[in-house]
Amino acid sequence: MNTEFFIYWIVAIIGMFITCIVLVLAAGYMVFLERRGLALFQDRYGPNRVGPFGLLQPIADALKLLTKEFFTPHFADRWLYMLAPRLVVFAVLVSFTVIPLAPGISWASGLNIGLLLILALSSLHIYGVFLGGWASHSQYSQLGSIRTIAQLISYELAMGLSLLGVVILAGSFSIDDIIKAQTIPYIFLQPIGFVIFFLAGIAETHRLPFDMPEAENELAAGYNTEYGGMAFAMFFLGEYLGIILISALTTVLFLGGWHGPFVEDWPWLGAVWLLLKVACILFFFVWMRASVPRTRYDQLMNFGWKYLLPLSLLNVIATALICSFWL
Amino acid sequence: MKTNTDKKQQHSLELSLLEDFNAELILSVSANLPSFKVAIADLIPILKYLKGQSPVKYEMLFDISAIDESERSDDGYCVFYHLISLTANRDICIRVYLKDDAQTIPSITSIWPSANWYEREIWDMFGLTFSDHPNLTRLLMPEYWQGHPLRKDYSFYATKMPPPFDLDSEDYANIMESYQIPDNRRPDEEDTMLLNIGPNHPGTHGIVRLMTKLRGETLLEITPEIGYHHRGVEKLAERHTYHNYIPYTDRVDYLGGVAGELPYLLAIEQLIGSHVPERATVIRVMLTEFFRLSSHLVWIGSFGHDLGAISPAFYCFKVREEIFDFIELVTGARMHPAFFRVGGVSQDMPDGWQVLAQKACDSMEQCLPELEKLTIKSLIFQNRTRDIGIISREQAIDWGFTGPNLRASGLAWDLRRTRPYCDYDTYDFNIPTAQHNDCFTRIDIRLQEITETLKIIRQAIARLTVMPIGPVQDMDCNDYAFPRKQNTLQDIETLIHHFIDTGRGLNMPKGETFFATETSKGMTGYHIFSEGKSSPYRLRVRTPSIPHFQSVKAVCEGEQIGNLVAYISSIDYVLSDLDR
């Protein structure tokens, strides 16, 4: 009994470690794919020198960032300054525990509050970003922090409400149950919810057109202006892990997760379908970045409060009414 | 009939200037710029009269500058005010003379707000004081600078300044201290933040510093600080021969290329009365318009980038590259060719130039719809630019706006049309204008201008293709132009002439000349004062970026940071053009 317990934990820890490495690598290659993808959109080559097709570029970047001096500005709040990037990476990595790769392959997708956990962790992620800017104690970082919070309060409510529609339809907060309930992907039953969730997801990951917290041409680099080396890399990693997370969430909540042809016969095919769907959304993120300019932060707040929130409320009420009277 | 009334108006204006204000007409100046000498006491009344009451109204203050007369007469200093009448299409120059720098001149910032920076520049460069000026500090040189560089007794070479310039650590610390953000917040402004934008900032397109005071994201106060790109081109001109100076004119607006050479050379050609061969004129027009395209492309790319659209920049630079391929084939250089010469251009077109020229035009044409889709047709882009940074027509004229920024407020003022030079009146093109001058119309107008510029280029290509081969430089002005380089290889006489002329420079006739052309940014004017030597006595470069950038403070106070970025991008300034 005691040895079994011991072995279970050793295997679990090794497994978690491997999962983290895989996810971090995935984020690194997401950066690479984005750079090559943007280059494709913009008629240029992108990084193609390190390794075949530039495939070793993320490794080279990581090595460069790792060997840089760890630097804390003298005016910064040292502990918060160091905590912030770690908080960002931690929050995103933990969120992945509830995402199933294929039927039965996940860490905790059966968790009965899975969706709530993700919402909570996404707020924690924003705390990391906010604290990073706050602790840096420079004007640009602080403006970035303020924008982060302003952005958070304008999309977070709508995001939560947009998920309620899914929860009503599936009758559960557990990701596993939600996927199983999707014989028809919820994008067809919840089109408004899908659009709201995706827009909020873009805002959550600070991507164009909602990248005001780091708006390069206004705030230099916004909340991470004062960061360098590995601390900066962690913010960067957190951002790209966040993109993968939002894509994965969109997949499991609205696109049917691992559902797809022949999954009943070969359950491992579920992972292929899921990754394909995630890849499509990731491509969409890159496409967006190549195509649209940035909004102003008061415009996003306007948009969040005046359009997204009432729309998501309507969506929830309509879903609830339809479910209780017709289903 | 119209010219008769014009003449009558002009006549009555001159009479009233001469009789009511005791102005003295200065002879021997360029014909397109009548100059009047007035007493300092009469300056303010006469400028007010010219702006508001005279039969010909001079609405725009084009330029103010000064000359140190000490090396050519006993007049001390001359300060000249260059006014333009947009309605009558006329210029006038009002000059006051100061015996020494102890005398003060009344500031005219109350009449034209754009006078502010010009007067500061004169204080900076000549040490002349303006009374009642709101903030008479140095504009281009740093605050701790000693001496006034454009005075004739100021050394031309750093090595000749006694003692060699040195900063000890204490001075250095003091200087660095002066760059700290001054906390001048009042006690009731404790919720505000001081933000230093620049000198290096991704949104400022170069080295310029904006000190801002923010409440939240609202800009309460902006203090622009320029001069980081100052190279002293006006001082350099006084030590270079006329021909040697041509490469500098390329770099006054470093995106403009040969477009910057044109006003300088036209001014000289006006002075010597040269007749540029038609073939050279067409080549000049074609290259200038290509550079207008290239400058607009950089601007659209960086405007998009400032608003977060990262792709247009790459599309723009790709087309720009093809334009440069053509420029390189013709001139041998890409951005700063120094290709124009007094009386013409350096060389005739090389073989096969049509192919590259057509290719550049075609890819520009193909790229344009894509650029429009990514910028003015994008909903987010429209939200970011519509009704942002609105400038009324009166404001635009008061601040001395020229070029597309002025045309956006409904005034079809384009020198290519209003004062045709280089046979622009024989080309068929439109002048896009708009009524509501905000960030959106300013980009819209420039995009339309690209189409019009393409029209001109295509006409120039067609003309040049059918034109018989002929001289590309005025052969009758050998006193003022170098012998052709290829002839120097034929006989020793020409070789000797060429050698001596390039070394010593050619003496230009004594006199004064002014010429302005329409560059991509607005009106660029060269005012040259010649004393018959091989280098000018004084050369004044009037660039469009100064008045444009000066308006940032007035327009953007009270706006948000995001709008500041949109505004400073939309007015299309170049730092080298701003600081010279």
mmCIF file of N, CA and C in Angstrom, chain B residues 188-295:
data_model
loop_
_atom_site.group_PDB
_atom_site.id
_atom_site.type_symbol
_atom_site.label_atom_id
_atom_site.label_comp_id
_atom_site.label_asym_id
_atom_site.label_seq_id
_atom_site.Cartn_x
_atom_site.Cartn_y
_atom_site.Cartn_z
ATOM 1 N N ASP B 188 -2.900 70.549 -6.152
ATOM 2 C CA ASP B 188 -4.206 69.985 -6.499
ATOM 3 C C ASP B 188 -4.108 68.970 -7.631
ATOM 4 N N GLU B 189 -2.885 68.698 -8.067
ATOM 5 C CA GLU B 189 -2.741 67.751 -9.175
ATOM 6 C C GLU B 189 -2.071 66.458 -8.726
ATOM 7 N N GLU B 190 -2.334 66.066 -7.500
ATOM 8 C CA GLU B 190 -1.599 64.913 -6.975
ATOM 9 C C GLU B 190 -2.006 63.616 -7.652
ATOM 10 N N ASP B 191 -3.168 63.608 -8.288
ATOM 11 C CA ASP B 191 -3.583 62.385 -8.962
ATOM 12 C C ASP B 191 -3.063 62.321 -10.394
ATOM 13 N N THR B 192 -2.109 63.199 -10.716
ATOM 14 C CA THR B 192 -1.589 63.182 -12.081
ATOM 15 C C THR B 192 -0.250 62.461 -12.109
ATOM 16 N N MET B 193 0.157 62.143 -13.316
ATOM 17 C CA MET B 193 1.412 61.417 -13.505
ATOM 18 C C MET B 193 2.222 62.137 -14.570
ATOM 19 N N LEU B 194 3.538 62.213 -14.375
ATOM 20 C CA LEU B 194 4.384 62.818 -15.396
ATOM 21 C C LEU B 194 4.964 61.700 -16.244
ATOM 22 N N LEU B 195 4.766 61.788 -17.514
ATOM 23 C CA LEU B 195 5.236 60.726 -18.394
ATOM 24 C C LEU B 195 6.158 61.329 -19.441
ATOM 25 N N ASN B 196 7.317 60.724 -19.565
ATOM 26 C CA ASN B 196 8.307 61.184 -20.522
ATOM 27 C C ASN B 196 8.217 60.315 -21.772
ATOM 28 N N ILE B 197 7.690 60.859 -22.840
ATOM 29 C CA ILE B 197 7.602 60.100 -24.089
ATOM 30 C C ILE B 197 8.779 60.499 -24.960
ATOM 31 N N GLY B 198 9.665 59.585 -25.196
ATOM 32 C CA GLY B 198 10.831 59.886 -26.003
ATOM 33 C C GLY B 198 12.037 60.165 -25.133
ATOM 34 N N PRO B 199 13.181 60.593 -25.650
ATOM 35 C CA PRO B 199 13.484 60.802 -27.069
ATOM 36 C C PRO B 199 13.413 59.517 -27.907
ATOM 37 N N ASN B 200 13.565 58.371 -27.263
ATOM 38 C CA ASN B 200 13.420 57.144 -28.033
ATOM 39 C C ASN B 200 12.135 56.456 -27.643
ATOM 40 N N HIS B 201 11.185 56.451 -28.539
ATOM 41 C CA HIS B 201 9.906 55.840 -28.246
ATOM 42 C C HIS B 201 9.356 55.320 -29.563
ATOM 43 N N PRO B 202 8.738 54.131 -29.553
ATOM 44 C CA PRO B 202 8.284 53.568 -30.829
ATOM 45 C C PRO B 202 7.230 54.411 -31.519
ATOM 46 N N GLY B 203 6.549 55.271 -30.793
ATOM 47 C CA GLY B 203 5.454 56.011 -31.414
ATOM 48 C C GLY B 203 5.833 57.370 -31.962
ATOM 49 N N THR B 204 7.093 57.806 -31.761
ATOM 50 C CA THR B 204 7.415 59.174 -32.171
ATOM 51 C C THR B 204 8.163 59.255 -33.498
ATOM 52 N N HIS B 205 8.414 58.146 -34.153
ATOM 53 C CA HIS B 205 9.064 58.132 -35.479
ATOM 54 C C HIS B 205 10.433 58.764 -35.463
ATOM 55 N N GLY B 206 11.158 58.677 -34.385
ATOM 56 C CA GLY B 206 12.476 59.284 -34.382
ATOM 57 C C GLY B 206 12.723 59.938 -33.051
ATOM 58 N N ILE B 207 13.773 60.753 -32.982
ATOM 59 C CA ILE B 207 14.144 61.266 -31.684
ATOM 60 C C ILE B 207 13.509 62.622 -31.433
ATOM 61 N N VAL B 208 12.447 62.585 -30.693
ATOM 62 C CA VAL B 208 11.789 63.807 -30.253
ATOM 63 C C VAL B 208 11.231 63.481 -28.875
ATOM 64 N N ARG B 209 11.161 64.482 -28.021
ATOM 65 C CA ARG B 209 10.751 64.200 -26.651
ATOM 66 C C ARG B 209 9.489 64.989 -26.334
ATOM 67 N N LEU B 210 8.515 64.285 -25.783
ATOM 68 C CA LEU B 210 7.291 64.943 -25.362
ATOM 69 C C LEU B 210 7.151 64.737 -23.856
ATOM 70 N N MET B 211 7.209 65.825 -23.117
ATOM 71 C CA MET B 211 6.958 65.729 -21.678
ATOM 72 C C MET B 211 5.454 65.885 -21.483
ATOM 73 N N THR B 212 4.844 64.908 -20.839
ATOM 74 C CA THR B 212 3.399 65.001 -20.707
ATOM 75 C C THR B 212 2.985 64.877 -19.251
ATOM 76 N N LYS B 213 1.864 65.474 -18.964
ATOM 77 C CA LYS B 213 1.251 65.340 -17.643
ATOM 78 C C LYS B 213 -0.091 64.657 -17.863
ATOM 79 N N LEU B 214 -0.288 63.537 -17.157
ATOM 80 C CA LEU B 214 -1.472 62.727 -17.411
ATOM 81 C C LEU B 214 -2.367 62.674 -16.193
ATOM 82 N N ARG B 215 -3.650 62.633 -16.458
ATOM 83 C CA ARG B 215 -4.567 62.206 -15.404
ATOM 84 C C ARG B 215 -5.293 61.009 -15.990
ATOM 85 N N GLY B 216 -5.065 59.846 -15.394
ATOM 86 C CA GLY B 216 -5.539 58.633 -16.043
ATOM 87 C C GLY B 216 -4.795 58.495 -17.357
ATOM 88 N N GLU B 217 -5.540 58.435 -18.446
ATOM 89 C CA GLU B 217 -4.879 58.401 -19.750
ATOM 90 C C GLU B 217 -5.042 59.705 -20.497
ATOM 91 N N THR B 218 -5.601 60.710 -19.825
ATOM 92 C CA THR B 218 -5.839 61.982 -20.493
ATOM 93 C C THR B 218 -4.619 62.876 -20.363
ATOM 94 N N LEU B 219 -4.211 63.449 -21.467
ATOM 95 C CA LEU B 219 -3.053 64.323 -21.471
ATOM 96 C C LEU B 219 -3.479 65.712 -21.030
ATOM 97 N N LEU B 220 -2.955 66.155 -19.879
ATOM 98 C CA LEU B 220 -3.316 67.491 -19.419
ATOM 99 C C LEU B 220 -2.400 68.527 -20.032
ATOM 100 N N GLU B 221 -1.147 68.138 -20.230
ATOM 101 C CA GLU B 221 -0.176 69.118 -20.676
ATOM 102 C C GLU B 221 0.883 68.402 -21.505
ATOM 103 N N ILE B 222 1.285 69.000 -22.598
ATOM 104 C CA ILE B 222 2.346 68.420 -23.416
ATOM 105 C C ILE B 222 3.412 69.478 -23.629
ATOM 106 N N THR B 223 4.664 69.107 -23.391
ATOM 107 C CA THR B 223 5.755 70.020 -23.697
ATOM 108 C C THR B 223 6.680 69.330 -24.684
ATOM 109 N N PRO B 224 6.576 69.679 -25.956
ATOM 110 C CA PRO B 224 7.463 69.037 -26.925
ATOM 111 C C PRO B 224 8.883 69.600 -26.816
ATOM 112 N N GLU B 225 9.854 68.743 -27.000
ATOM 113 C CA GLU B 225 11.245 69.187 -26.978
ATOM 114 C C GLU B 225 11.895 68.637 -28.235
ATOM 115 N N ILE B 226 12.309 69.505 -29.133
ATOM 116 C CA ILE B 226 12.895 69.026 -30.384
ATOM 117 C C ILE B 226 14.363 69.425 -30.431
ATOM 118 N N GLY B 227 15.008 69.067 -31.485
ATOM 119 C CA GLY B 227 16.401 69.457 -31.651
ATOM 120 C C GLY B 227 17.378 68.294 -31.564
ATOM 121 N N TYR B 228 16.883 67.107 -31.291
ATOM 122 C CA TYR B 228 17.776 65.950 -31.170
ATOM 123 C C TYR B 228 18.365 65.555 -32.523
ATOM 124 N N HIS B 229 17.726 65.989 -33.587
ATOM 125 C CA HIS B 229 18.195 65.628 -34.913
ATOM 126 C C HIS B 229 18.832 66.827 -35.608
ATOM 127 N N HIS B 230 19.163 67.853 -34.831
ATOM 128 C CA HIS B 230 19.659 69.078 -35.433
ATOM 129 C C HIS B 230 21.072 68.881 -35.969
ATOM 130 N N ARG B 231 21.257 69.196 -37.255
ATOM 131 C CA ARG B 231 22.584 69.043 -37.834
ATOM 132 C C ARG B 231 23.140 70.368 -38.314
ATOM 133 N N GLY B 232 22.349 71.417 -38.198
ATOM 134 C CA GLY B 232 22.821 72.736 -38.588
ATOM 135 C C GLY B 232 23.029 72.888 -40.077
ATOM 136 N N VAL B 233 22.067 72.450 -40.885
ATOM 137 C CA VAL B 233 22.271 72.533 -42.336
ATOM 138 C C VAL B 233 22.409 73.971 -42.798
ATOM 139 N N GLU B 234 21.804 74.918 -42.069
ATOM 140 C CA GLU B 234 21.899 76.310 -42.514
ATOM 141 C C GLU B 234 23.315 76.843 -42.294
ATOM 142 N N LYS B 235 23.932 76.418 -41.196
ATOM 143 C CA LYS B 235 25.317 76.831 -40.945
ATOM 144 C C LYS B 235 26.249 76.126 -41.930
ATOM 145 N N LEU B 236 25.983 74.861 -42.199
ATOM 146 C CA LEU B 236 26.832 74.106 -43.118
ATOM 147 C C LEU B 236 26.846 74.752 -44.495
ATOM 148 N N ALA B 237 25.689 75.302 -44.899
ATOM 149 C CA ALA B 237 25.588 75.881 -46.237
ATOM 150 C C ALA B 237 26.565 77.033 -46.405
ATOM 151 N N GLU B 238 26.863 77.742 -45.320
ATOM 152 C CA GLU B 238 27.714 78.921 -45.435
ATOM 153 C C GLU B 238 29.176 78.554 -45.631
ATOM 154 N N ARG B 239 29.510 77.281 -45.475
ATOM 155 C CA ARG B 239 30.892 76.869 -45.690
ATOM 156 C C ARG B 239 31.026 75.870 -46.838
ATOM 157 N N HIS B 240 29.943 75.586 -47.531
ATOM 158 C CA HIS B 240 30.021 74.662 -48.650
ATOM 159 C C HIS B 240 29.774 75.425 -49.944
ATOM 160 N N THR B 241 30.389 74.948 -51.020
ATOM 161 C CA THR B 241 30.073 75.579 -52.294
ATOM 162 C C THR B 241 28.651 75.181 -52.672
ATOM 163 N N TYR B 242 28.084 75.928 -53.586
ATOM 164 C CA TYR B 242 26.697 75.675 -53.966
ATOM 165 C C TYR B 242 26.501 74.233 -54.419
ATOM 166 N N HIS B 243 27.458 73.718 -55.181
ATOM 167 C CA HIS B 243 27.303 72.353 -55.682
ATOM 168 C C HIS B 243 27.518 71.320 -54.598
ATOM 169 N N ASN B 244 28.494 71.607 -53.726
ATOM 170 C CA ASN B 244 28.766 70.675 -52.628
ATOM 171 C C ASN B 244 27.573 70.489 -51.718
ATOM 172 N N TYR B 245 26.724 71.473 -51.714
ATOM 173 C CA TYR B 245 25.629 71.461 -50.748
ATOM 174 C C TYR B 245 24.467 70.582 -51.213
ATOM 175 N N ILE B 246 24.445 70.227 -52.494
ATOM 176 C CA ILE B 246 23.293 69.467 -53.011
ATOM 177 C C ILE B 246 23.004 68.199 -52.202
ATOM 178 N N PRO B 247 24.020 67.381 -51.847
ATOM 179 C CA PRO B 247 23.707 66.175 -51.058
ATOM 180 C C PRO B 247 23.041 66.484 -49.718
ATOM 181 N N TYR B 248 23.342 67.655 -49.139
ATOM 182 C CA TYR B 248 22.694 67.977 -47.861
ATOM 183 C C TYR B 248 21.196 68.175 -48.043
ATOM 184 N N THR B 249 20.820 68.738 -49.202
ATOM 185 C CA THR B 249 19.395 69.010 -49.406
ATOM 186 C C THR B 249 18.594 67.715 -49.525
ATOM 187 N N ASP B 250 19.270 66.653 -49.979
ATOM 188 C CA ASP B 250 18.617 65.337 -49.977
ATOM 189 C C ASP B 250 18.167 64.951 -48.590
ATOM 190 N N ARG B 251 19.007 65.294 -47.630
ATOM 191 C CA ARG B 251 18.849 64.756 -46.285
ATOM 192 C C ARG B 251 18.077 65.683 -45.360
ATOM 193 N N VAL B 252 17.665 66.841 -45.849
ATOM 194 C CA VAL B 252 16.849 67.717 -45.003
ATOM 195 C C VAL B 252 15.544 66.993 -44.674
ATOM 196 N N ASP B 253 14.910 66.436 -45.687
ATOM 197 C CA ASP B 253 13.817 65.500 -45.434
ATOM 198 C C ASP B 253 14.317 64.167 -45.957
ATOM 199 N N TYR B 254 14.780 63.306 -45.053
ATOM 200 C CA TYR B 254 15.513 62.139 -45.546
ATOM 201 C C TYR B 254 14.634 61.120 -46.252
ATOM 202 N N LEU B 255 13.330 61.276 -46.192
ATOM 203 C CA LEU B 255 12.484 60.382 -46.974
ATOM 204 C C LEU B 255 12.191 60.974 -48.346
ATOM 205 N N GLY B 256 12.520 62.259 -48.517
ATOM 206 C CA GLY B 256 12.128 62.955 -49.730
ATOM 207 C C GLY B 256 13.090 62.780 -50.885
ATOM 208 N N GLY B 257 14.334 62.426 -50.595
ATOM 209 C CA GLY B 257 15.314 62.246 -51.660
ATOM 210 C C GLY B 257 15.430 63.469 -52.548
ATOM 211 N N VAL B 258 15.356 63.240 -53.859
ATOM 212 C CA VAL B 258 15.568 64.351 -54.797
ATOM 213 C C VAL B 258 14.507 65.438 -54.661
ATOM 214 N N ALA B 259 13.370 65.129 -54.064
ATOM 215 C CA ALA B 259 12.348 66.156 -53.887
ATOM 216 C C ALA B 259 12.892 67.309 -53.057
ATOM 217 N N GLY B 260 13.869 67.039 -52.197
ATOM 218 C CA GLY B 260 14.476 68.100 -51.407
ATOM 219 C C GLY B 260 15.481 68.917 -52.203
ATOM 220 N N GLU B 261 16.050 68.313 -53.260
ATOM 221 C CA GLU B 261 17.023 69.062 -54.078
ATOM 222 C C GLU B 261 16.323 70.087 -54.947
ATOM 223 N N LEU B 262 15.092 69.762 -55.313
ATOM 224 C CA LEU B 262 14.404 70.583 -56.318
ATOM 225 C C LEU B 262 14.258 72.052 -55.902
ATOM 226 N N PRO B 263 13.712 72.371 -54.717
ATOM 227 C CA PRO B 263 13.556 73.794 -54.385
ATOM 228 C C PRO B 263 14.891 74.518 -54.320
ATOM 229 N N TYR B 264 15.915 73.831 -53.845
ATOM 230 C CA TYR B 264 17.241 74.449 -53.735
ATOM 231 C C TYR B 264 17.770 74.806 -55.113
ATOM 232 N N LEU B 265 17.676 73.850 -56.040
ATOM 233 C CA LEU B 265 18.218 74.097 -57.369
ATOM 234 C C LEU B 265 17.362 75.079 -58.145
ATOM 235 N N LEU B 266 16.058 75.011 -57.957
ATOM 236 C CA LEU B 266 15.203 75.977 -58.651
ATOM 237 C C LEU B 266 15.498 77.385 -58.154
ATOM 238 N N ALA B 267 15.798 77.506 -56.858
ATOM 239 C CA ALA B 267 16.149 78.824 -56.324
ATOM 240 C C ALA B 267 17.426 79.324 -56.982
ATOM 241 N N ILE B 268 18.434 78.458 -57.091
ATOM 242 C CA ILE B 268 19.689 78.883 -57.721
ATOM 243 C C ILE B 268 19.463 79.216 -59.197
ATOM 244 N N GLU B 269 18.692 78.358 -59.865
ATOM 245 C CA GLU B 269 18.456 78.596 -61.286
ATOM 246 C C GLU B 269 17.701 79.892 -61.510
ATOM 247 N N GLN B 270 16.829 80.236 -60.561
ATOM 248 C CA GLN B 270 16.126 81.510 -60.659
ATOM 249 C C GLN B 270 17.105 82.663 -60.526
ATOM 250 N N LEU B 271 18.105 82.477 -59.672
ATOM 251 C CA LEU B 271 19.097 83.523 -59.444
ATOM 252 C C LEU B 271 19.952 83.734 -60.690
ATOM 253 N N ILE B 272 20.387 82.654 -61.330
ATOM 254 C CA ILE B 272 21.288 82.797 -62.469
ATOM 255 C C ILE B 272 20.534 82.854 -63.781
ATOM 256 N N GLY B 273 19.225 82.657 -63.751
ATOM 257 C CA GLY B 273 18.434 82.729 -64.968
ATOM 258 C C GLY B 273 18.709 81.599 -65.928
ATOM 259 N N SER B 274 18.854 80.416 -65.405
ATOM 260 C CA SER B 274 19.160 79.277 -66.262
ATOM 261 C C SER B 274 17.889 78.697 -66.868
ATOM 262 N N HIS B 275 18.010 78.142 -68.052
ATOM 263 C CA HIS B 275 16.866 77.494 -68.697
ATOM 264 C C HIS B 275 17.139 76.004 -68.757
ATOM 265 N N VAL B 276 16.433 75.263 -67.948
ATOM 266 C CA VAL B 276 16.661 73.827 -67.868
ATOM 267 C C VAL B 276 16.062 73.172 -69.111
ATOM 268 N N PRO B 277 16.799 72.310 -69.803
ATOM 269 C CA PRO B 277 16.246 71.635 -70.973
ATOM 270 C C PRO B 277 15.008 70.824 -70.617
ATOM 271 N N GLU B 278 14.119 70.684 -71.567
ATOM 272 C CA GLU B 278 12.847 70.027 -71.290
ATOM 273 C C GLU B 278 13.064 68.597 -70.802
ATOM 274 N N ARG B 279 14.014 67.935 -71.429
ATOM 275 C CA ARG B 279 14.259 66.538 -71.071
ATOM 276 C C ARG B 279 14.654 66.421 -69.593
ATOM 277 N N ALA B 280 15.510 67.329 -69.154
ATOM 278 C CA ALA B 280 15.919 67.313 -67.747
ATOM 279 C C ALA B 280 14.727 67.593 -66.839
ATOM 280 N N THR B 281 13.871 68.505 -67.269
ATOM 281 C CA THR B 281 12.700 68.828 -66.443
ATOM 282 C C THR B 281 11.803 67.615 -66.264
ATOM 283 N N VAL B 282 11.586 66.872 -67.362
ATOM 284 C CA VAL B 282 10.718 65.698 -67.243
ATOM 285 C C VAL B 282 11.358 64.663 -66.321
ATOM 286 N N ILE B 283 12.678 64.482 -66.461
ATOM 287 C CA ILE B 283 13.364 63.529 -65.572
ATOM 288 C C ILE B 283 13.208 63.978 -64.120
ATOM 289 N N ARG B 284 13.365 65.286 -63.898
ATOM 290 C CA ARG B 284 13.210 65.804 -62.532
ATOM 291 C C ARG B 284 11.808 65.504 -61.983
ATOM 292 N N VAL B 285 10.814 65.780 -62.811
ATOM 293 C CA VAL B 285 9.438 65.561 -62.354
ATOM 294 C C VAL B 285 9.231 64.088 -62.021
ATOM 295 N N MET B 286 9.707 63.218 -62.892
ATOM 296 C CA MET B 286 9.459 61.795 -62.683
ATOM 297 C C MET B 286 10.125 61.323 -61.390
ATOM 298 N N LEU B 287 11.380 61.687 -61.207
ATOM 299 C CA LEU B 287 12.070 61.223 -59.997
ATOM 300 C C LEU B 287 11.440 61.826 -58.744
ATOM 301 N N THR B 288 11.091 63.108 -58.807
ATOM 302 C CA THR B 288 10.477 63.756 -57.645
ATOM 303 C C THR B 288 9.177 63.055 -57.270
ATOM 304 N N GLU B 289 8.388 62.723 -58.291
ATOM 305 C CA GLU B 289 7.105 62.084 -57.983
ATOM 306 C C GLU B 289 7.314 60.664 -57.459
ATOM 307 N N PHE B 290 8.330 59.983 -57.972
ATOM 308 C CA PHE B 290 8.630 58.664 -57.416
ATOM 309 C C PHE B 290 8.992 58.780 -55.939
ATOM 310 N N PHE B 291 9.726 59.817 -55.605
ATOM 311 C CA PHE B 291 10.085 59.978 -54.193
ATOM 312 C C PHE B 291 8.884 60.391 -53.351
ATOM 313 N N ARG B 292 7.943 61.082 -53.984
ATOM 314 C CA ARG B 292 6.720 61.400 -53.249
ATOM 315 C C ARG B 292 5.990 60.104 -52.885
ATOM 316 N N LEU B 293 5.934 59.186 -53.855
ATOM 317 C CA LEU B 293 5.331 57.885 -53.592
ATOM 318 C C LEU B 293 6.051 57.196 -52.439
ATOM 319 N N SER B 294 7.379 57.176 -52.552
ATOM 320 C CA SER B 294 8.160 56.451 -51.549
ATOM 321 C C SER B 294 7.944 57.034 -50.160
ATOM 322 N N SER B 295 7.891 58.367 -50.084
ATOM 323 C CA SER B 295 7.675 59.006 -48.788
ATOM 324 C C SER B 295 6.287 58.703 -48.241
#
